[in-house]
Amino acid sequence: EAGVTQFPSHSVIEKGQTVTLRCDPISGHDNLYWYRRVMGKEIKFLLHFVKESKQDESGMPNNRFLAERTGGTYSTLKVQPAELEDSGVYFCASSQFTGFRSTEAFFGQGTRLTVV
Amino acid sequence: AQKVTQAQTEISVVEKEDVTLDCVYETRDTTYYLFWYKQPPSGELVFLIRRNSFDEQNEISGRYSWNFQKSTSSFNFTITASQVVDSAVYFCALSEAMDSNYQLIWGAGTKLIIKP
């Protein structure tokens, strides 16, 4: 069974440019989560999708970040325009259930974003 | 406020030694979840354990064991007879959310180096 996959694994862009990160969750997992780890800081929750709906986007840093999950399958996270402080590793995770029935979340290998 | 502290930035031991990774958390909630994840050099975050606040029983899984102590707000992780393959960054995390317990609050991580 394929795990959570993220594309690209590494992206280097200039300040002001746009970058789109993609996450393919495990098939059948309704829940999809985005996290990021900015250099030197802890991993932070960004948002949570249940199927195609945003369940919680309280962790999104600002309106330069747009996450979508069309059709409830893969998700994209667009940063437009990118700033230097957006550099870090962006993780995606998926799980089958949430709440008390929650199973473990499976993480992808992350996308390392470098804004220069 | 909620917080997870992993005071050990880096630990280095010789293979076959036992090693304990510390995790101290802060929360005002009575119901919460605690997690440990492993990040090997390949980058993905690998789930190790999830424990809810009502279950203070210690857990053992092979060479891994976890000691949950609510009295000291700690959830420490011990690897017995460490192996080189255990080398990784280990993260402790806390979730207070009931409906979506992947709004994780992460510790800074402990880099574990196992020398042959």
PDB file of N, CA and C in Angstrom, chain B residues 24-61:
ATOM      1  N   VAL B  24       8.341  16.652  28.602  1.00  0.00           N
ATOM      2  CA  VAL B  24       7.506  17.270  29.630  1.00  0.00           C
ATOM      3  C   VAL B  24       6.481  18.146  28.924  1.00  0.00           C
ATOM      4  N   TYR B  25       5.246  18.066  29.357  1.00  0.00           N
ATOM      5  CA  TYR B  25       4.191  18.802  28.673  1.00  0.00           C
ATOM      6  C   TYR B  25       3.430  19.695  29.643  1.00  0.00           C
ATOM      7  N   GLU B  26       2.781  20.687  29.093  1.00  0.00           N
ATOM      8  CA  GLU B  26       1.923  21.582  29.863  1.00  0.00           C
ATOM      9  C   GLU B  26       0.570  21.670  29.182  1.00  0.00           C
ATOM     10  N   THR B  27      -0.472  21.501  29.962  1.00  0.00           N
ATOM     11  CA  THR B  27      -1.811  21.644  29.439  1.00  0.00           C
ATOM     12  C   THR B  27      -2.775  21.907  30.581  1.00  0.00           C
ATOM     13  N   ARG B  28      -3.839  22.631  30.277  1.00  0.00           N
ATOM     14  CA  ARG B  28      -4.868  22.879  31.292  1.00  0.00           C
ATOM     15  C   ARG B  28      -6.030  21.904  31.130  1.00  0.00           C
ATOM     16  N   ASP B  29      -6.030  21.175  30.022  1.00  0.00           N
ATOM     17  CA  ASP B  29      -7.103  20.227  29.780  1.00  0.00           C
ATOM     18  C   ASP B  29      -6.905  18.960  30.602  1.00  0.00           C
ATOM     19  N   THR B  30      -8.014  18.333  30.933  1.00  0.00           N
ATOM     20  CA  THR B  30      -7.924  17.050  31.636  1.00  0.00           C
ATOM     21  C   THR B  30      -7.922  15.892  30.651  1.00  0.00           C
ATOM     22  N   THR B  31      -8.360  16.178  29.436  1.00  0.00           N
ATOM     23  CA  THR B  31      -8.361  15.157  28.390  1.00  0.00           C
ATOM     24  C   THR B  31      -7.431  15.583  27.282  1.00  0.00           C
ATOM     25  N   TYR B  32      -6.472  14.771  27.008  1.00  0.00           N
ATOM     26  CA  TYR B  32      -5.499  15.103  25.971  1.00  0.00           C
ATOM     27  C   TYR B  32      -4.812  13.824  25.497  1.00  0.00           C
ATOM     28  N   TYR B  33      -4.065  13.963  24.412  1.00  0.00           N
ATOM     29  CA  TYR B  33      -3.324  12.836  23.854  1.00  0.00           C
ATOM     30  C   TYR B  33      -1.845  13.201  23.775  1.00  0.00           C
ATOM     31  N   LEU B  34      -1.020  12.228  23.961  1.00  0.00           N
ATOM     32  CA  LEU B  34       0.425  12.393  23.830  1.00  0.00           C
ATOM     33  C   LEU B  34       0.939  11.423  22.775  1.00  0.00           C
ATOM     34  N   PHE B  35       1.913  11.888  22.023  1.00  0.00           N
ATOM     35  CA  PHE B  35       2.441  11.108  20.915  1.00  0.00           C
ATOM     36  C   PHE B  35       3.975  11.114  20.949  1.00  0.00           C
ATOM     37  N   TRP B  36       4.530  10.088  20.337  1.00  0.00           N
ATOM     38  CA  TRP B  36       5.944  10.093  19.976  1.00  0.00           C
ATOM     39  C   TRP B  36       6.047   9.735  18.497  1.00  0.00           C
ATOM     40  N   TYR B  37       6.872  10.492  17.794  1.00  0.00           N
ATOM     41  CA  TYR B  37       7.165  10.227  16.392  1.00  0.00           C
ATOM     42  C   TYR B  37       8.671  10.137  16.217  1.00  0.00           C
ATOM     43  N   LYS B  38       9.063   9.328  15.244  1.00  0.00           N
ATOM     44  CA  LYS B  38      10.477   9.177  14.884  1.00  0.00           C
ATOM     45  C   LYS B  38      10.682   9.739  13.489  1.00  0.00           C
ATOM     46  N   GLN B  39      11.738  10.531  13.318  1.00  0.00           N
ATOM     47  CA  GLN B  39      12.071  11.047  11.994  1.00  0.00           C
ATOM     48  C   GLN B  39      13.451  10.521  11.602  1.00  0.00           C
ATOM     49  N   PRO B  40      13.503   9.456  10.824  1.00  0.00           N
ATOM     50  CA  PRO B  40      14.797   8.930  10.371  1.00  0.00           C
ATOM     51  C   PRO B  40      15.403   9.867   9.324  1.00  0.00           C
ATOM     52  N   PRO B  41      16.625   9.606   8.905  1.00  0.00           N
ATOM     53  CA  PRO B  41      17.284  10.480   7.918  1.00  0.00           C
ATOM     54  C   PRO B  41      16.478  10.660   6.626  1.00  0.00           C
ATOM     55  N   SER B  42      15.640   9.715   6.291  1.00  0.00           N
ATOM     56  CA  SER B  42      14.847   9.833   5.064  1.00  0.00           C
ATOM     57  C   SER B  42      13.801  10.940   5.150  1.00  0.00           C
ATOM     58  N   GLY B  43      13.491  11.411   6.337  1.00  0.00           N
ATOM     59  CA  GLY B  43      12.661  12.605   6.476  1.00  0.00           C
ATOM     60  C   GLY B  43      11.233  12.426   6.937  1.00  0.00           C
ATOM     61  N   GLU B  44      10.645  11.288   6.674  1.00  0.00           N
ATOM     62  CA  GLU B  44       9.227  11.156   7.050  1.00  0.00           C
ATOM     63  C   GLU B  44       9.091  10.995   8.552  1.00  0.00           C
ATOM     64  N   LEU B  45       7.934  11.345   9.043  1.00  0.00           N
ATOM     65  CA  LEU B  45       7.645  11.197  10.466  1.00  0.00           C
ATOM     66  C   LEU B  45       6.921   9.869  10.673  1.00  0.00           C
ATOM     67  N   VAL B  46       7.486   9.029  11.506  1.00  0.00           N
ATOM     68  CA  VAL B  46       6.940   7.695  11.734  1.00  0.00           C
ATOM     69  C   VAL B  46       6.284   7.644  13.105  1.00  0.00           C
ATOM     70  N   PHE B  47       5.011   7.295  13.111  1.00  0.00           N
ATOM     71  CA  PHE B  47       4.255   7.195  14.358  1.00  0.00           C
ATOM     72  C   PHE B  47       4.823   6.069  15.222  1.00  0.00           C
ATOM     73  N   LEU B  48       4.996   6.353  16.509  1.00  0.00           N
ATOM     74  CA  LEU B  48       5.451   5.326  17.445  1.00  0.00           C
ATOM     75  C   LEU B  48       4.364   4.958  18.442  1.00  0.00           C
ATOM     76  N   ILE B  49       3.737   5.977  19.036  1.00  0.00           N
ATOM     77  CA  ILE B  49       2.737   5.695  20.056  1.00  0.00           C
ATOM     78  C   ILE B  49       1.808   6.875  20.240  1.00  0.00           C
ATOM     79  N   ARG B  50       0.574   6.586  20.609  1.00  0.00           N
ATOM     80  CA  ARG B  50      -0.389   7.591  21.039  1.00  0.00           C
ATOM     81  C   ARG B  50      -0.959   7.112  22.371  1.00  0.00           C
ATOM     82  N   ARG B  51      -1.012   8.001  23.329  1.00  0.00           N
ATOM     83  CA  ARG B  51      -1.521   7.665  24.651  1.00  0.00           C
ATOM     84  C   ARG B  51      -2.507   8.730  25.096  1.00  0.00           C
ATOM     85  N   ASN B  52      -3.686   8.320  25.577  1.00  0.00           N
ATOM     86  CA  ASN B  52      -4.619   9.331  26.072  1.00  0.00           C
ATOM     87  C   ASN B  52      -4.421   9.551  27.563  1.00  0.00           C
ATOM     88  N   SER B  53      -4.902  10.655  28.030  1.00  0.00           N
ATOM     89  CA  SER B  53      -4.612  11.107  29.391  1.00  0.00           C
ATOM     90  C   SER B  53      -5.255  10.231  30.465  1.00  0.00           C
ATOM     91  N   PHE B  54      -6.191   9.395  30.073  1.00  0.00           N
ATOM     92  CA  PHE B  54      -6.841   8.538  31.062  1.00  0.00           C
ATOM     93  C   PHE B  54      -6.084   7.238  31.299  1.00  0.00           C
ATOM     94  N   ASP B  55      -5.094   6.995  30.475  1.00  0.00           N
ATOM     95  CA  ASP B  55      -4.394   5.723  30.547  1.00  0.00           C
ATOM     96  C   ASP B  55      -2.956   5.951  30.972  1.00  0.00           C
ATOM     97  N   GLU B  56      -2.684   5.751  32.240  1.00  0.00           N
ATOM     98  CA  GLU B  56      -1.336   5.993  32.743  1.00  0.00           C
ATOM     99  C   GLU B  56      -0.483   4.752  32.759  1.00  0.00           C
ATOM    100  N   GLN B  57      -0.996   3.685  32.220  1.00  0.00           N
ATOM    101  CA  GLN B  57      -0.196   2.466  32.191  1.00  0.00           C
ATOM    102  C   GLN B  57       1.006   2.647  31.295  1.00  0.00           C
ATOM    103  N   ASN B  58       2.120   2.130  31.744  1.00  0.00           N
ATOM    104  CA  ASN B  58       3.310   2.173  30.901  1.00  0.00           C
ATOM    105  C   ASN B  58       3.149   1.201  29.744  1.00  0.00           C
ATOM    106  N   GLU B  59       3.813   1.528  28.667  1.00  0.00           N
ATOM    107  CA  GLU B  59       3.680   0.723  27.456  1.00  0.00           C
ATOM    108  C   GLU B  59       5.038   0.189  27.058  1.00  0.00           C
ATOM    109  N   ILE B  60       5.057  -1.061  26.630  1.00  0.00           N
ATOM    110  CA  ILE B  60       6.297  -1.661  26.140  1.00  0.00           C
ATOM    111  C   ILE B  60       6.010  -2.268  24.769  1.00  0.00           C
ATOM    112  N   SER B  61       6.906  -1.959  23.837  1.00  0.00           N
ATOM    113  CA  SER B  61       6.797  -2.538  22.509  1.00  0.00           C
ATOM    114  C   SER B  61       8.202  -2.925  22.059  1.00  0.00           C
TER     115      SER B  61
END
